mmCIF file of C-alpha atoms in Angstrom:
data_model
loop_
_atom_site.group_PDB
_atom_site.id
_atom_site.type_symbol
_atom_site.label_atom_id
_atom_site.label_comp_id
_atom_site.label_asym_id
_atom_site.label_seq_id
_atom_site.Cartn_x
_atom_site.Cartn_y
_atom_site.Cartn_z
ATOM 1 C CA MET K 1 29.901 17.063 -28.015
ATOM 2 C CA THR K 2 30.334 19.770 -25.292
ATOM 3 C CA GLY K 3 31.131 22.981 -28.184
ATOM 4 C CA THR K 4 27.934 25.368 -27.270
ATOM 5 C CA GLY K 5 29.116 28.628 -28.290
ATOM 6 C CA VAL K 6 32.109 27.185 -30.400
ATOM 7 C CA ALA K 7 30.346 27.258 -34.270
ATOM 8 C CA ALA K 8 31.691 30.773 -34.899
ATOM 9 C CA ARG K 9 34.902 30.619 -33.372
ATOM 10 C CA ARG K 10 36.285 30.252 -37.195
ATOM 11 C CA SER K 11 40.207 29.995 -35.556
ATOM 12 C CA VAL K 12 42.620 27.786 -34.073
ATOM 13 C CA ALA K 13 42.807 30.938 -31.156
ATOM 14 C CA ASP K 14 39.285 31.672 -30.562
ATOM 15 C CA VAL K 15 39.178 27.682 -29.662
ATOM 16 C CA LEU K 16 41.836 27.382 -27.451
ATOM 17 C CA ASP K 17 40.990 30.353 -25.800
ATOM 18 C CA HIS K 18 37.141 28.810 -25.229
ATOM 19 C CA VAL K 19 38.960 25.638 -24.126
ATOM 20 C CA TRP K 20 41.049 27.296 -21.505
ATOM 21 C CA GLU K 21 38.067 29.132 -20.412
ATOM 22 C CA HIS K 22 35.685 26.113 -20.328
ATOM 23 C CA ARG K 23 38.932 23.415 -19.406
ATOM 24 C CA SER K 24 37.693 21.994 -16.301
ATOM 25 C CA VAL K 25 34.164 21.425 -17.610
ATOM 26 C CA LEU K 26 35.502 19.905 -20.971
ATOM 27 C CA SER K 27 36.793 16.415 -21.530
ATOM 28 C CA GLY K 28 39.484 15.434 -23.466
ATOM 29 C CA PRO K 29 37.914 14.080 -26.046
ATOM 30 C CA ASP K 30 35.838 17.223 -26.856
ATOM 31 C CA ALA K 31 39.052 19.412 -26.380
ATOM 32 C CA TYR K 32 40.497 17.320 -28.950
ATOM 33 C CA ALA K 33 37.468 17.816 -31.804
ATOM 34 C CA LEU K 34 37.333 21.344 -30.871
ATOM 35 C CA ALA K 35 41.060 22.112 -31.795
ATOM 36 C CA LEU K 36 40.566 19.142 -34.981
ATOM 37 C CA LEU K 37 38.485 21.642 -36.607
ATOM 38 C CA ALA K 38 39.819 24.873 -36.531
ATOM 39 C CA LEU K 39 43.052 23.110 -37.756
ATOM 40 C CA GLY K 40 40.880 21.364 -40.152
ATOM 41 C CA ARG K 41 39.780 24.917 -41.168
ATOM 42 C CA GLU K 42 42.997 26.029 -41.643
ATOM 43 C CA ASN K 43 44.928 23.754 -43.115
ATOM 44 C CA PRO K 44 42.550 22.070 -46.099
ATOM 45 C CA LEU K 45 45.018 19.448 -46.156
ATOM 46 C CA LEU K 46 44.711 18.008 -43.004
ATOM 47 C CA ALA K 47 42.652 14.634 -42.810
ATOM 48 C CA CYS K 48 40.848 13.089 -40.199
ATOM 49 C CA LEU K 49 39.740 9.368 -40.122
ATOM 50 C CA SER K 50 37.963 7.513 -37.607
ATOM 51 C CA ALA K 51 37.205 3.915 -36.544
ATOM 52 C CA GLY K 52 33.432 4.335 -35.582
ATOM 53 C CA THR K 53 33.424 7.472 -33.081
ATOM 54 C CA ASP K 54 30.859 9.867 -33.492
ATOM 55 C CA LEU K 55 33.743 13.408 -31.572
ATOM 56 C CA GLU K 56 34.530 14.263 -34.726
ATOM 57 C CA ALA K 57 30.639 14.943 -36.999
ATOM 58 C CA GLU K 58 31.337 18.456 -36.923
ATOM 59 C CA PHE K 59 34.720 18.271 -38.578
ATOM 60 C CA ALA K 60 32.346 15.521 -40.732
ATOM 61 C CA ALA K 61 28.787 17.808 -41.165
ATOM 62 C CA GLU K 62 31.712 20.757 -42.018
ATOM 63 C CA LEU K 63 34.762 19.514 -43.927
ATOM 64 C CA PRO K 64 33.631 16.202 -45.577
ATOM 65 C CA ARG K 65 36.047 15.865 -48.061
ATOM 66 C CA GLN K 66 38.458 16.212 -45.479
ATOM 67 C CA TYR K 67 36.754 13.102 -43.428
ATOM 68 C CA VAL K 68 36.288 9.408 -43.562
ATOM 69 C CA ASP K 69 34.602 7.367 -41.482
ATOM 70 C CA LEU K 70 36.339 3.814 -41.595
ATOM 71 C CA GLY K 71 33.856 2.135 -38.761
ATOM 72 C CA VAL K 72 34.905 -0.201 -36.899
ATOM 73 C CA ALA K 73 38.615 -1.066 -37.865
ATOM 74 C CA GLU K 74 41.104 0.084 -36.368
ATOM 75 C CA GLN K 75 44.023 -2.184 -38.401
ATOM 76 C CA ASN K 76 42.587 -0.294 -41.703
ATOM 77 C CA LEU K 77 41.722 2.620 -40.313
ATOM 78 C CA ILE K 78 45.881 2.510 -39.780
ATOM 79 C CA GLY K 79 46.279 1.561 -43.289
ATOM 80 C CA VAL K 80 44.037 3.959 -45.037
ATOM 81 C CA ALA K 81 45.842 7.007 -42.545
ATOM 82 C CA ALA K 82 49.160 5.475 -44.057
ATOM 83 C CA GLY K 83 48.395 6.021 -47.619
ATOM 84 C CA MET K 84 46.444 9.275 -47.319
ATOM 85 C CA THR K 85 49.623 10.704 -46.517
ATOM 86 C CA VAL K 86 50.429 11.091 -50.107
ATOM 87 C CA ALA K 87 47.831 13.760 -50.873
ATOM 88 C CA ALA K 88 47.242 14.526 -46.849
ATOM 89 C CA ARG K 89 49.882 15.956 -44.314
ATOM 90 C CA PRO K 90 48.202 15.296 -41.459
ATOM 91 C CA VAL K 91 46.762 12.792 -41.236
ATOM 92 C CA PHE K 92 44.268 11.958 -37.470
ATOM 93 C CA ALA K 93 43.212 8.669 -36.966
ATOM 94 C CA SER K 94 41.428 8.244 -33.706
ATOM 95 C CA GLY K 95 39.467 5.362 -31.831
ATOM 96 C CA LEU K 96 39.170 3.525 -28.523
ATOM 97 C CA GLY K 97 42.083 3.356 -26.712
ATOM 98 C CA PRO K 98 42.264 -0.746 -26.240
ATOM 99 C CA PHE K 99 41.995 -0.468 -30.196
ATOM 100 C CA ALA K 100 43.373 2.145 -32.126
ATOM 101 C CA VAL K 101 46.555 0.719 -30.565
ATOM 102 C CA GLY K 102 46.105 -3.279 -29.810
ATOM 103 C CA ARG K 103 44.239 -4.319 -32.437
ATOM 104 C CA ALA K 104 46.428 -2.294 -35.537
ATOM 105 C CA PHE K 105 49.759 -2.497 -33.779
ATOM 106 C CA GLU K 106 51.449 -4.502 -36.308
ATOM 107 C CA GLN K 107 49.746 -1.635 -38.682
ATOM 108 C CA ILE K 108 51.294 1.168 -36.422
ATOM 109 C CA ARG K 109 54.784 -0.805 -36.416
ATOM 110 C CA THR K 110 55.249 -0.568 -40.099
ATOM 111 C CA GLY K 111 53.067 0.951 -41.985
ATOM 112 C CA VAL K 112 53.395 3.833 -40.011
ATOM 113 C CA ALA K 113 56.345 4.668 -37.124
ATOM 114 C CA GLY K 114 58.792 2.719 -39.994
ATOM 115 C CA ALA K 115 57.863 4.605 -42.870
ATOM 116 C CA ASP K 116 57.925 7.899 -41.141
ATOM 117 C CA LEU K 117 54.945 8.798 -41.290
ATOM 118 C CA PRO K 118 53.111 11.765 -40.362
ATOM 119 C CA VAL K 119 49.751 9.765 -39.072
ATOM 120 C CA LYS K 120 48.941 11.209 -35.498
ATOM 121 C CA ILE K 121 47.053 8.153 -33.570
ATOM 122 C CA VAL K 122 44.057 9.106 -31.081
ATOM 123 C CA GLY K 123 43.115 6.836 -28.440
ATOM 124 C CA THR K 124 39.993 7.656 -26.475
ATOM 125 C CA HIS K 125 39.015 6.619 -23.386
ATOM 126 C CA ALA K 126 42.274 5.420 -21.954
ATOM 127 C CA GLY K 127 43.465 3.766 -19.238
ATOM 128 C CA LEU K 128 40.520 2.318 -16.978
ATOM 129 C CA SER K 129 38.035 5.082 -17.623
ATOM 130 C CA ALA K 130 36.222 2.711 -19.706
ATOM 131 C CA GLY K 131 36.461 -0.074 -17.294
ATOM 132 C CA SER K 132 32.261 0.098 -16.867
ATOM 133 C CA GLU K 133 32.172 -2.100 -20.656
ATOM 134 C CA GLY K 134 34.466 -4.596 -18.968
ATOM 135 C CA PRO K 135 38.309 -5.405 -19.345
ATOM 136 C CA ALA K 136 38.126 -5.979 -22.994
ATOM 137 C CA ARG K 137 38.236 -1.429 -23.434
ATOM 138 C CA HIS K 138 40.996 -1.598 -20.780
ATOM 139 C CA ALA K 139 43.700 0.208 -22.562
ATOM 140 C CA LEU K 140 46.914 -0.397 -20.229
ATOM 141 C CA GLU K 141 49.488 -0.943 -22.611
ATOM 142 C CA ASP K 142 49.475 1.528 -25.096
ATOM 143 C CA LEU K 143 51.841 3.898 -23.875
ATOM 144 C CA GLY K 144 54.321 0.849 -23.508
ATOM 145 C CA THR K 145 53.808 -0.185 -27.293
ATOM 146 C CA THR K 146 53.630 3.204 -28.779
ATOM 147 C CA ARG K 147 56.719 4.270 -27.228
ATOM 148 C CA MET K 148 59.071 1.369 -28.254
ATOM 149 C CA LEU K 149 58.581 2.100 -32.414
ATOM 150 C CA PRO K 150 60.816 4.348 -34.051
ATOM 151 C CA HIS K 151 60.032 8.172 -34.410
ATOM 152 C CA MET K 152 57.112 8.651 -32.633
ATOM 153 C CA THR K 153 56.146 10.833 -30.359
ATOM 154 C CA VAL K 154 53.423 9.666 -27.516
ATOM 155 C CA VAL K 155 51.553 11.968 -25.285
ATOM 156 C CA ALA K 156 49.319 11.506 -22.548
ATOM 157 C CA PRO K 157 47.660 15.876 -21.758
ATOM 158 C CA ALA K 158 46.626 16.144 -17.654
ATOM 159 C CA ASP K 159 42.961 17.414 -19.002
ATOM 160 C CA ALA K 160 41.582 19.340 -21.536
ATOM 161 C CA TRP K 161 43.436 22.454 -22.004
ATOM 162 C CA GLU K 162 46.821 20.396 -22.654
ATOM 163 C CA ALA K 163 44.075 17.953 -25.134
ATOM 164 C CA ALA K 164 43.843 21.359 -27.688
ATOM 165 C CA GLN K 165 47.087 22.471 -27.467
ATOM 166 C CA ALA K 166 48.484 18.562 -28.138
ATOM 167 C CA THR K 167 46.105 18.284 -30.643
ATOM 168 C CA VAL K 168 47.544 21.684 -31.988
ATOM 169 C CA ALA K 169 51.342 20.825 -31.276
ATOM 170 C CA LEU K 170 51.194 17.915 -33.159
ATOM 171 C CA ALA K 171 49.296 19.307 -35.831
ATOM 172 C CA ARG K 172 52.131 21.155 -36.974
ATOM 173 C CA THR K 173 55.417 18.851 -36.053
ATOM 174 C CA PRO K 174 56.348 15.865 -38.494
ATOM 175 C CA GLY K 175 56.678 12.253 -37.831
ATOM 176 C CA PRO K 176 54.367 9.890 -36.002
ATOM 177 C CA ALA K 177 52.561 10.740 -32.887
ATOM 178 C CA TYR K 178 49.675 9.086 -30.469
ATOM 179 C CA LEU K 179 48.240 11.256 -28.527
ATOM 180 C CA ARG K 180 46.416 9.236 -25.219
ATOM 181 C CA LEU K 181 42.786 10.680 -24.208
ATOM 182 C CA GLY K 182 41.097 10.200 -21.543
ATOM 183 C CA GLY K 183 36.988 9.866 -21.161
ATOM 184 C CA PRO K 184 34.575 12.391 -18.950
ATOM 185 C CA ALA K 185 35.609 15.641 -17.452
ATOM 186 C CA THR K 186 38.225 16.126 -15.348
ATOM 187 C CA PRO K 187 39.441 19.039 -12.934
ATOM 188 C CA SER K 188 42.568 21.006 -15.028
ATOM 189 C CA PRO K 189 45.411 21.270 -12.779
ATOM 190 C CA TYR K 190 46.254 24.672 -14.084
ATOM 191 C CA ALA K 191 45.416 28.364 -12.298
ATOM 192 C CA GLU K 192 47.729 29.533 -15.102
ATOM 193 C CA ARG K 193 47.693 29.414 -18.778
ATOM 194 C CA ALA K 194 51.302 28.362 -19.708
ATOM 195 C CA PRO K 195 52.770 27.025 -23.418
ATOM 196 C CA PHE K 196 52.934 23.749 -23.806
ATOM 197 C CA VAL K 197 55.898 22.471 -25.871
ATOM 198 C CA LEU K 198 55.925 18.968 -27.228
ATOM 199 C CA GLY K 199 58.562 17.207 -24.381
ATOM 200 C CA ARG K 200 59.263 19.459 -22.143
ATOM 201 C CA ALA K 201 57.591 18.485 -19.109
ATOM 202 C CA ARG K 202 56.033 20.756 -16.918
ATOM 203 C CA VAL K 203 56.297 22.361 -13.226
ATOM 204 C CA LEU K 204 53.676 21.792 -10.837
ATOM 205 C CA ARG K 205 55.487 22.173 -7.788
ATOM 206 C CA ALA K 206 58.500 22.552 -6.755
ATOM 207 C CA PRO K 207 60.646 19.294 -6.730
ATOM 208 C CA GLY K 208 61.530 19.014 -2.751
ATOM 209 C CA ARG K 209 62.668 15.572 -0.881
ATOM 210 C CA VAL K 210 59.729 13.481 -2.543
ATOM 211 C CA LEU K 211 59.194 14.006 -6.404
ATOM 212 C CA PHE K 212 55.452 12.950 -7.974
ATOM 213 C CA VAL K 213 55.611 11.804 -11.884
ATOM 214 C CA ALA K 214 52.578 11.524 -13.697
ATOM 215 C CA THR K 215 50.718 11.741 -16.505
ATOM 216 C CA GLY K 216 47.431 11.477 -17.874
ATOM 217 C CA PRO K 217 43.888 13.208 -16.194
ATOM 218 C CA HIS K 218 43.758 11.601 -12.795
ATOM 219 C CA PRO K 219 47.523 10.554 -12.040
ATOM 220 C CA ASN K 220 48.039 14.338 -12.228
ATOM 221 C CA LEU K 221 45.337 15.258 -9.861
ATOM 222 C CA VAL K 222 46.101 12.229 -7.610
ATOM 223 C CA ALA K 223 49.803 13.451 -7.367
ATOM 224 C CA ALA K 224 48.651 16.761 -6.272
ATOM 225 C CA GLU K 225 46.745 16.013 -3.929
ATOM 226 C CA ALA K 226 49.584 13.734 -2.541
ATOM 227 C CA ALA K 227 51.535 16.362 -2.734
ATOM 228 C CA ARG K 228 49.777 18.646 -0.492
ATOM 229 C CA GLU K 229 49.047 16.427 1.979
ATOM 230 C CA LEU K 230 53.027 15.049 2.301
ATOM 231 C CA ALA K 231 53.871 19.010 2.745
ATOM 232 C CA ALA K 232 50.982 19.491 5.402
ATOM 233 C CA ARG K 233 52.962 16.748 7.519
ATOM 234 C CA GLY K 234 56.497 18.530 6.947
ATOM 235 C CA VAL K 235 57.535 16.416 4.150
ATOM 236 C CA SER K 236 58.095 18.155 0.842
ATOM 237 C CA ALA K 237 56.696 16.943 -2.028
ATOM 238 C CA GLY K 238 57.756 18.530 -6.117
ATOM 239 C CA HIS K 239 55.037 17.846 -8.910
ATOM 240 C CA LEU K 240 56.503 16.829 -11.964
ATOM 241 C CA ASN K 241 53.417 16.417 -15.492
ATOM 242 C CA MET K 242 55.089 14.587 -17.711
ATOM 243 C CA HIS K 243 52.707 15.036 -20.758
ATOM 244 C CA THR K 244 54.972 13.712 -22.922
ATOM 245 C CA VAL K 245 55.900 10.229 -22.398
ATOM 246 C CA LYS K 246 58.397 9.902 -25.846
ATOM 247 C CA PRO K 247 60.541 12.627 -26.105
ATOM 248 C CA LEU K 248 60.464 12.289 -21.957
ATOM 249 C CA ASP K 249 62.168 15.303 -20.778
ATOM 250 C CA ARG K 250 65.213 14.274 -19.010
ATOM 251 C CA GLU K 251 66.790 17.637 -18.711
ATOM 252 C CA ALA K 252 63.765 18.357 -16.622
ATOM 253 C CA LEU K 253 63.289 15.177 -14.736
ATOM 254 C CA LEU K 254 66.937 14.823 -13.697
ATOM 255 C CA ALA K 255 66.614 18.763 -12.260
ATOM 256 C CA ALA K 256 63.543 18.110 -10.477
ATOM 257 C CA SER K 257 65.664 14.793 -8.769
ATOM 258 C CA ALA K 258 68.734 16.252 -7.996
ATOM 259 C CA ARG K 259 68.061 16.946 -4.632
ATOM 260 C CA SER K 260 65.035 14.399 -3.982
ATOM 261 C CA GLU K 261 65.529 11.413 -1.362
ATOM 262 C CA VAL K 262 62.701 9.007 -4.026
ATOM 263 C CA VAL K 263 60.463 9.286 -7.165
ATOM 264 C CA VAL K 264 57.017 8.631 -7.391
ATOM 265 C CA THR K 265 55.738 7.712 -10.371
ATOM 266 C CA ILE K 266 51.928 7.528 -11.093
ATOM 267 C CA GLU K 267 50.204 6.898 -14.398
ATOM 268 C CA ASP K 268 46.600 4.696 -15.433
ATOM 269 C CA HIS K 269 48.730 2.128 -17.398
ATOM 270 C CA ARG K 270 50.827 -1.202 -16.576
ATOM 271 C CA ALA K 271 53.405 -0.270 -13.990
ATOM 272 C CA VAL K 272 55.792 -1.772 -16.824
ATOM 273 C CA GLY K 273 56.206 -0.771 -19.983
ATOM 274 C CA GLY K 274 54.857 3.142 -19.109
ATOM 275 C CA LEU K 275 55.480 5.951 -18.093
ATOM 276 C CA GLY K 276 57.601 4.549 -14.896
ATOM 277 C CA SER K 277 59.629 2.248 -17.223
ATOM 278 C CA ALA K 278 60.798 5.127 -19.114
ATOM 279 C CA VAL K 279 61.622 7.085 -15.422
ATOM 280 C CA CYS K 280 63.375 4.460 -14.432
ATOM 281 C CA GLU K 281 65.987 3.830 -17.428
ATOM 282 C CA VAL K 282 66.735 7.695 -17.112
ATOM 283 C CA LEU K 283 67.205 8.013 -13.588
ATOM 284 C CA ALA K 284 68.957 4.032 -13.433
ATOM 285 C CA GLU K 285 71.432 5.751 -16.498
ATOM 286 C CA ALA K 286 72.250 8.851 -14.362
ATOM 287 C CA GLY K 287 72.331 7.916 -10.838
ATOM 288 C CA GLY K 288 69.339 9.327 -10.148
ATOM 289 C CA PRO K 289 67.181 8.906 -6.770
ATOM 290 C CA PRO K 290 65.006 5.639 -5.743
ATOM 291 C CA VAL K 291 61.800 4.908 -7.863
ATOM 292 C CA ARG K 292 58.721 3.775 -6.239
ATOM 293 C CA ARG K 293 56.508 2.533 -9.528
ATOM 294 C CA ILE K 294 52.725 3.535 -8.930
ATOM 295 C CA GLY K 295 50.046 2.180 -11.743
ATOM 296 C CA VAL K 296 48.243 -1.103 -12.543
ATOM 297 C CA PRO K 297 49.812 -4.466 -11.272
ATOM 298 C CA ASP K 298 50.832 -6.947 -13.747
ATOM 299 C CA VAL K 299 48.112 -9.155 -13.040
ATOM 300 C CA HIS K 300 45.087 -9.721 -15.548
ATOM 301 C CA PHE K 301 43.240 -6.673 -14.184
ATOM 302 C CA ASP K 302 39.804 -8.296 -15.118
ATOM 303 C CA LEU K 303 37.362 -5.751 -12.511
ATOM 304 C CA VAL K 304 34.796 -4.032 -14.306
ATOM 305 C CA GLY K 305 33.250 -0.528 -12.437
ATOM 306 C CA GLY K 306 33.415 2.934 -13.076
ATOM 307 C CA GLU K 307 37.852 4.676 -13.610
ATOM 308 C CA ARG K 308 37.341 6.058 -10.411
ATOM 309 C CA TYR K 309 36.326 2.493 -8.688
ATOM 310 C CA LEU K 310 39.504 0.656 -11.098
ATOM 311 C CA LEU K 311 41.624 3.383 -10.168
ATOM 312 C CA ASP K 312 41.595 2.874 -6.579
ATOM 313 C CA ARG K 313 41.235 -1.501 -6.755
ATOM 314 C CA ALA K 314 45.007 -0.809 -8.784
ATOM 315 C CA GLY K 315 46.274 1.578 -6.336
ATOM 316 C CA ILE K 316 46.004 4.629 -7.923
ATOM 317 C CA THR K 317 45.513 6.566 -5.412
ATOM 318 C CA VAL K 318 46.587 9.861 -3.165
ATOM 319 C CA ARG K 319 46.738 7.364 -0.045
ATOM 320 C CA ASN K 320 48.957 4.241 -1.797
ATOM 321 C CA ALA K 321 51.224 8.163 -3.482
ATOM 322 C CA VAL K 322 51.962 9.023 0.161
ATOM 323 C CA THR K 323 52.396 5.276 1.357
ATOM 324 C CA GLN K 324 55.808 4.774 -0.965
ATOM 325 C CA ALA K 325 57.070 8.061 -0.529
ATOM 326 C CA LEU K 326 56.780 7.860 3.125
ATOM 327 C CA ASP K 327 57.960 4.681 2.518
ATOM 328 C CA VAL K 328 61.257 5.784 1.497
ATOM 329 C CA VAL K 329 61.874 9.313 3.333
ATOM 330 C CA GLY K 330 60.370 8.605 6.787
#
């Protein structure tokens, strides 16, 4: 864990300062762990549960009475987390993305979302970030399954800075949530520090003929580069970071797409069910522009390899984003 120099940083504000300064070298999971420890110091009723991950080692060492390791047993993780809300609020329950949601979906649906309990499920190594370990580790359905559940807030931060901010925001928000985190550190899309608000998209580039809407680390990097490439070709393109997939920021989406000729969604998730589907729902009801969805195709994606290799094979690339946009605007 990259927490050098943070042991003495006791407050949430200090940790946020640290993460901002190191936002391009810290991973999302590490930023989450740092923020969670600061929140646990602040709130003795906050509980941290883990399905055999080592992210919370510092939390366990400093706040052992607020920590439980359930081992590799995600269904039990969610059941215990739901039960602990009788005495603890909120409860953060973390595990690997494909298992924390996929293996424990019934427990999440009935015991957490259905009961509207303050359990914050954290899925690490989501998307294709653990693809070198095979397709069983691809977390490609988690946005779709969690956003369908009642009361559920669904967040996919773009970088470590947003991961830390989202952790703080979710800890202070009632009800259940899913926090989707990637793997290794990625460059930050932010040059200036700005407030994070759940359900409020961030405009990273002013709207144009094309609007890119992305969620998560690599998709936002793809969107940013594709917008720059289109601009170099004389085609104006905007970029909206939709870090909160549910509740989707309808107002920002409709405002940004009002003068766009095409909206291109980008996500490291299946192209059905996730961000692209959510955007289509809003724009179809409002009579908005056409939508092109970039995500993992609707096939059994049984490839093994590094994250960037798999993203390229799935078409989650700058080249494909530019091609999809130009196919409509010419």
